[in-house]
Amino acid sequence: MVAINLGMPKVPETLAPRRASRQIRVGNILVGGGAPISVQSMTTTKTTDIDGTLQQIAELTATGCDIVRVAVPTREDAQALAAIAGKSQIPVIADIHFQPNYVYAAIDAGCAAVRVNPGNIRKFDDQVGEIARRARAAGVSLRIGVNAGSLDPKLLEKYGRATPEALVESAVQEACLFEEHDFHDFKISVKHHDPVVMVKAYRLLAQRGDWPLHLGVTEAGPAFQGTIKSAAAMGILLAEGIGDTIRVSLSAPPPEEIKVALQILQSLGLREKRLEIVSCPSCGRAQVDVYKLADEVTEGLKEITFPLRVAVMGCVVNGPGEAREADLGVAAGNGKGQIFVKGVVIKTVPESEIVATLIAEAGRIAREMPAADSEIGSPVVAVGAR
């Protein structure tokens, strides 16, 4: 066996410096101010179903979710918050739309943060001072969440529709109200279902202040469409250094949102890459079923938790070169596969043994890789934070 020096993963390259923003805490997660970009999702269970909601939060946590939001449309939901926030392994945000009293209930329940929608909460502005006072006392942060579908009627009348300017004006108005009460522990979102409008809105908002920004394309759609829209819009902004925390909104099980969000961040060098499959699209030169092989390798290595680039190539044109560039790879053809580790061919195996061999070699790499002191790109945990 040839000894391979695997080394340690390098800090990934990024396209632009991060936008300078103030820093807040969402429970024990730091957001903004240079903290790594965190990933959020939202439960789809009834919040009154405490066990079901906690089970879904556990699934999200296992997938890589950093912060979770739960809906609070009723008094019964508000009453369930204490049990959920107390048992969740990640910070819980209460999503409040229509009742200011639920904001106070969420703060008292120990939620890490509260999302308020200024377009939906009636008689909200006259309670900003009290909300700021109680949130500050409890160490709870807020999100001012503006959506195209719930914009203040006065702004709709002024602009005619939910333009980027209308979204930003709504957000800035509410931000200024909180700042008048010397409350600064909030982030802002200006979501829209149209990626172009969303990108323009966040660009405008980023120029207006140093607030941390929560990115998202709202109501992005089913899994395929929503993934494309979210990746396109958030990819543009993140590549420009805009964005401190993100949520991919899909009509799909919540863990799928986390998978997409993490992949977006990893692709832009904003999170430490874990498993990355480099595989050819196949063509007439392919001498193996690349689709099947790539799927089997992906499934076999899905539990990988350390940075590993695996190349699955199906012909002699690009196969050996791509495999040499990967940590682990195979160049397959003529019923067999050459297995590469860091550019060195370590063995040639029959096609039927390729997947098992790659899995075994990945396991060996994991055992031989020195433990990192910390994960590059993982969310910063504020020790001792509430």
C-alpha positions as MATLAB code, in Angstrom:
seq = 'MVAINLGMPKVPETLAPRRASRQIRVGNILVGGGAPISVQSMTTTKTTDIDGTLQQIAELTATGCDIVRVAVPTREDAQALAAIAGKSQIPVIADIHFQPNYVYAAIDAGCAAVRVNPGNIRKFDDQVGEIARRARAAGVSLRIGVNAGSLDPKLLEKYGRATPEALVESAVQEACLFEEHDFHDFKISVKHHDPVVMVKAYRLLAQRGDWPLHLGVTEAGPAFQGTIKSAAAMGILLAEGIGDTIRVSLSAPPPEEIKVALQILQSLGLREKRLEIVSCPSCGRAQVDVYKLADEVTEGLKEITFPLRVAVMGCVVNGPGEAREADLGVAAGNGKGQIFVKGVVIKTVPESEIVATLIAEAGRIAREMPAADSEIGSPVVAVGAR';
ca = [
       0.000    0.000    0.000;
       1.349    3.438   -0.969;
       1.418    5.921    1.933;
      -0.555    9.044    1.021;
      -0.147   12.363    2.815;
      -3.713   13.629    3.075;
      -2.860   16.876    4.841;
      -5.519   19.192    6.226;
      -8.313   20.979    4.325;
      -7.490   24.542    3.391;
      -9.695   27.528    4.073;
     -11.889   27.768    0.945;
     -11.618   30.690   -1.444;
     -14.516   33.129   -1.619;
     -15.591   35.552   -4.337;
     -15.873   38.747   -2.301;
     -15.221   39.996    1.232;
     -18.195   39.741    3.569;
     -20.213   42.917    4.011;
     -19.525   44.515    7.394;
     -22.589   44.131    9.605;
     -23.323   44.448   13.312;
     -23.437   41.231   15.303;
     -26.380   39.802   17.223;
     -27.061   36.558   19.034;
     -29.794   34.074   18.289;
     -29.483   31.932   21.379;
     -25.938   30.564   21.250;
     -25.450   31.329   17.558;
     -23.739   34.534   16.476;
     -25.182   36.228   13.385;
     -23.418   39.011   11.489;
     -20.210   40.780   12.362;
     -18.096   38.261   10.496;
     -19.666   35.167   12.074;
     -20.066   32.244    9.652;
     -23.337   32.262    7.755;
     -25.919   30.212    9.621;
     -28.643   28.033    8.110;
     -32.272   28.180    9.141;
     -35.459   26.268    8.448;
     -39.018   26.193    9.745;
     -41.066   23.349   11.151;
     -44.162   22.212    9.284;
     -45.812   20.573   12.294;
     -48.525   22.176   14.375;
     -46.649   23.926   17.157;
     -49.222   22.617   19.630;
     -47.942   19.137   18.751;
     -44.953   19.490   21.026;
     -43.549   15.988   20.528;
     -43.987   16.112   16.756;
     -42.380   19.544   16.565;
     -39.419   18.472   18.697;
     -38.985   15.373   16.533;
     -38.841   17.509   13.410;
     -36.399   19.899   15.073;
     -34.209   16.900   15.932;
     -34.257   15.818   12.281;
     -33.320   19.315   11.174;
     -30.525   19.469   13.741;
     -29.112   16.165   12.499;
     -29.171   17.483    8.917;
     -27.142   20.562    9.848;
     -29.735   23.214   10.736;
     -28.400   25.964   13.027;
     -31.601   27.855   13.883;
     -35.246   26.769   13.622;
     -38.440   28.803   13.381;
     -41.882   27.693   14.581;
     -45.239   29.211   13.670;
     -47.313   30.855   16.393;
     -50.750   31.633   14.919;
     -52.822   30.819   18.050;
     -52.767   31.206   21.824;
     -52.314   27.450   22.160;
     -49.191   27.638   19.968;
     -47.812   30.398   22.165;
     -48.432   28.251   25.233;
     -46.420   25.391   23.680;
     -43.305   27.517   23.116;
     -41.758   27.041   26.550;
     -41.677   23.248   26.226;
     -40.258   23.432   22.707;
     -37.636   26.101   23.386;
     -36.585   24.315   26.556;
     -35.912   20.987   24.854;
     -34.675   22.024   21.398;
     -30.957   21.472   20.771;
     -30.816   24.541   18.509;
     -32.167   28.071   19.021;
     -35.904   28.481   18.420;
     -37.435   31.540   16.748;
     -41.129   32.265   17.273;
     -42.833   33.422   14.074;
     -45.403   36.107   14.970;
     -47.694   37.728   12.414;
     -50.911   39.075   13.891;
     -50.793   39.335   17.679;
     -48.253   41.508   19.530;
     -49.168   39.695   22.742;
     -47.607   36.536   21.326;
     -44.306   38.402   21.049;
     -44.296   38.831   24.813;
     -45.345   35.207   25.284;
     -42.425   34.050   23.123;
     -39.963   36.173   25.078;
     -41.289   34.820   28.374;
     -41.170   31.247   27.014;
     -37.421   31.420   26.480;
     -37.338   31.582   22.697;
     -33.981   32.707   21.338;
     -35.560   35.207   18.967;
     -38.866   36.461   17.629;
     -39.741   37.180   14.020;
     -42.177   40.081   13.579;
     -43.852   40.998   10.297;
     -44.557   44.758   10.305;
     -47.059   44.421    7.470;
     -49.212   41.976    9.405;
     -49.044   42.907   13.078;
     -51.910   45.269   13.881;
     -51.269   48.056   16.409;
     -47.596   47.125   16.370;
     -45.741   50.425   16.186;
     -47.114   51.742   19.474;
     -45.713   48.664   21.242;
     -42.199   48.796   19.839;
     -40.861   50.411   22.998;
     -42.265   47.707   25.266;
     -41.139   44.915   22.948;
     -37.638   46.424   22.851;
     -37.538   46.741   26.641;
     -38.624   43.172   27.309;
     -36.477   41.649   24.562;
     -33.421   43.497   25.831;
     -34.045   42.359   29.403;
     -34.375   38.743   28.298;
     -31.437   38.777   25.865;
     -33.773   37.967   22.973;
     -33.085   39.198   19.437;
     -35.659   39.976   16.758;
     -36.056   39.616   13.021;
     -37.918   42.278   11.127;
     -39.330   40.090    8.377;
     -40.826   41.922    5.403;
     -42.581   39.868    2.726;
     -43.980   40.903   -0.630;
     -47.283   39.205    0.188;
     -47.863   41.142    3.385;
     -46.614   44.623    2.619;
     -48.209   47.574    4.377;
     -51.192   48.820    2.293;
     -49.859   52.385    2.398;
     -46.630   51.287    0.760;
     -48.510   49.255   -1.836;
     -50.516   52.364   -2.663;
     -47.352   54.460   -2.861;
     -45.362   52.095   -5.090;
     -48.175   50.240   -6.875;
     -46.730   46.823   -6.055;
     -44.086   45.143   -3.923;
     -41.062   46.754   -5.539;
     -37.568   46.487   -4.072;
     -37.913   50.080   -2.901;
     -41.217   49.326   -1.152;
     -39.783   46.309    0.671;
     -36.752   48.262    1.825;
     -38.793   51.263    2.959;
     -40.970   49.016    5.112;
     -37.943   47.361    6.692;
     -36.078   50.613    7.334;
     -39.135   52.221    8.923;
     -39.411   49.429   11.478;
     -35.657   49.302   12.045;
     -35.621   53.002   12.842;
     -38.485   52.579   15.320;
     -36.508   50.003   17.288;
     -33.343   52.059   17.099;
     -35.217   55.069   18.486;
     -35.667   52.927   21.590;
     -31.945   52.061   21.567;
     -32.640   48.465   20.563;
     -30.214   47.119   17.973;
     -30.346   43.343   18.414;
     -32.257   42.542   15.251;
     -31.695   41.301   11.757;
     -33.776   42.123    8.684;
     -35.192   40.207    5.748;
     -36.908   41.581    2.616;
     -38.107   38.431    0.877;
     -39.822   38.149   -2.485;
     -40.809   35.195   -4.659;
     -39.096   36.767   -7.684;
     -35.312   36.305   -7.446;
     -34.611   39.493   -9.406;
     -36.762   41.650   -7.113;
     -35.285   39.901   -4.078;
     -31.695   40.533   -5.176;
     -32.386   44.208   -5.887;
     -34.110   44.646   -2.523;
     -31.227   43.176   -0.529;
     -28.686   45.205   -2.459;
     -30.594   48.383   -1.591;
     -31.010   47.349    2.032;
     -27.313   46.505    2.385;
     -26.496   50.102    1.444;
     -28.868   51.622    4.010;
     -27.350   50.318    7.229;
     -25.174   47.742    8.922;
     -28.001   45.450   10.034;
     -27.338   41.709    9.727;
     -29.410   40.335    6.860;
     -31.396   37.111    6.645;
     -31.618   35.957    3.009;
     -34.438   34.033    1.425;
     -36.626   33.702   -1.648;
     -40.067   33.375   -0.134;
     -42.499   30.801   -1.518;
     -39.768   29.586   -3.863;
     -41.827   26.593   -4.971;
     -41.468   22.801   -5.214;
     -38.088   21.229   -4.587;
     -36.592   21.535   -8.090;
     -37.861   25.016   -8.929;
     -37.282   26.320   -5.414;
     -33.739   25.019   -5.341;
     -32.882   26.760   -8.608;
     -34.496   30.062   -7.617;
     -32.885   30.050   -4.183;
     -29.451   29.092   -5.478;
     -29.593   31.754   -8.187;
     -30.739   34.595   -5.937;
     -28.757   33.760   -2.831;
     -25.736   32.800   -4.867;
     -25.611   36.287   -6.379;
     -25.895   38.038   -3.031;
     -23.567   35.739   -1.128;
     -20.972   36.064   -3.882;
     -21.165   39.837   -3.337;
     -20.622   39.379    0.399;
     -24.252   40.126    1.329;
     -26.028   37.858    3.804;
     -25.467   36.669    7.360;
     -28.005   33.854    7.707;
     -30.152   32.063    5.118;
     -33.264   29.977    4.682;
     -34.158   28.043    1.542;
     -37.983   27.907    1.371;
     -39.152   24.770   -0.405;
     -42.465   22.949   -0.737;
     -40.622   19.880    0.500;
     -39.701   18.259    3.830;
     -37.703   20.772    5.931;
     -34.465   18.718    5.984;
     -34.324   19.158    2.198;
     -34.094   22.918    2.756;
     -31.017   22.401    4.908;
     -29.330   20.180    2.336;
     -29.807   22.795   -0.380;
     -28.702   25.673    1.853;
     -25.549   23.892    2.942;
     -24.708   23.001   -0.627;
     -25.104   26.640   -1.682;
     -22.719   27.759    1.057;
     -20.230   24.983    0.372;
     -20.244   25.709   -3.359;
     -19.301   29.343   -2.675;
     -16.620   28.481   -0.143;
     -18.688   29.857    2.755;
     -18.871   26.554    4.610;
     -16.308   23.831    4.951;
     -16.979   21.345    2.187;
     -17.877   17.869    3.276;
     -18.749   15.249    0.693;
     -18.447   16.601   -2.846;
     -19.074   14.254   -5.750;
     -17.391   15.246   -9.010;
     -18.944   13.120  -11.741;
     -19.093   13.421  -15.495;
     -22.453   13.926  -17.250;
     -21.742   10.886  -19.407;
     -21.524   10.826  -23.197;
     -20.843    8.412  -26.016;
     -17.316    7.863  -24.714;
     -18.502    6.494  -21.380;
     -17.669    2.857  -20.795;
     -19.674    2.526  -17.588;
     -23.159    3.543  -16.397;
     -22.035    6.828  -14.835;
     -25.512    7.758  -13.571;
     -25.888    4.516  -11.667;
     -22.312    4.546  -10.382;
     -22.495    8.160   -9.183;
     -25.797    7.514   -7.390;
     -24.425    4.412   -5.690;
     -21.259    6.212   -4.576;
     -23.278    9.160   -3.269;
     -25.574    6.868   -1.312;
     -22.677    4.826    0.036;
     -20.797    7.906    1.267;
     -23.757   10.011    2.462;
     -22.706    9.754    6.123;
     -19.347   11.424    5.453;
     -18.842   14.355    7.835;
     -15.352   15.515    6.844;
     -14.138   17.303    3.694;
     -13.840   14.754    0.887;
     -13.944   15.292   -2.863;
     -14.743   12.097   -4.748;
     -14.461   11.874   -8.537;
     -16.571    9.349  -10.419;
     -15.470    9.355  -14.041;
     -16.537    7.120  -16.889;
     -13.894    7.312  -19.610;
     -10.206    7.818  -20.320;
     -10.513   11.401  -21.691;
     -11.044   13.370  -18.472;
     -11.319   10.496  -16.035;
      -7.750   10.033  -14.855;
      -7.092   13.781  -14.684;
     -10.212   14.537  -12.632;
      -9.582   11.545  -10.406;
      -6.055   12.770   -9.710;
      -7.417   16.169   -8.612;
      -9.789   14.595   -6.090;
      -9.091   13.206   -2.640;
     -10.531    9.913   -3.789;
     -11.681    8.860   -7.222;
     -12.269    6.266   -9.845;
     -11.621    6.301  -13.570;
     -13.828    3.485  -14.868;
     -14.001    1.675  -18.180;
     -13.768   -1.721  -19.858;
     -15.325   -3.449  -16.854;
     -12.855   -2.177  -14.272;
     -11.887    0.940  -12.364;
      -8.630    2.553  -11.367;
      -8.908    3.822   -7.791;
      -7.010    7.044   -7.034;
      -6.136    8.556   -3.652;
      -4.651   12.045   -3.879;
      -3.513   11.518   -7.431;
      -1.936    8.109   -6.911;
      -3.400    4.905   -8.347;
      -3.621    2.539   -5.409;
      -5.417   -0.373   -7.095;
      -7.479   -1.526  -10.052;
     -10.689   -3.383   -9.257;
     -13.522   -5.007  -11.237;
     -16.471   -2.730  -11.978;
     -18.619   -4.657   -9.515;
     -16.240   -3.756   -6.678;
     -15.824   -0.035   -7.381;
     -18.435    1.246   -4.934;
     -17.384   -1.035   -2.083;
     -13.737   -0.111   -2.637;
     -14.452    3.629   -2.590;
     -16.452    3.260    0.624;
     -13.641    1.284    2.224;
     -11.007    3.812    1.153;
     -13.143    6.701    2.441;
     -13.282    4.933    5.793;
      -9.525    4.510    5.818;
      -9.034    8.202    4.968;
     -11.329    9.150    7.848;
      -9.317    7.032   10.277;
      -6.000    8.477    9.133;
      -7.101   12.120    8.964;
      -5.859   14.160   11.930;
      -8.640   15.765   13.971;
      -9.133   19.451   13.193;
      -9.145   21.865   16.097;
     -12.362   23.356   14.735;
     -14.536   23.142   11.651;
     -13.932   25.812    9.056;
     -17.147   27.647    8.338;
     -19.229   26.148   11.135;
     -21.423   28.583   13.078;
     -19.706   30.267   15.983;
     -21.075   29.210   19.359;
     -21.039   31.916   22.001;
     -20.022   30.056   25.141;
     -22.293   30.819   28.051;
     -24.872   32.601   25.895;
     -28.490   32.293   26.860;
];
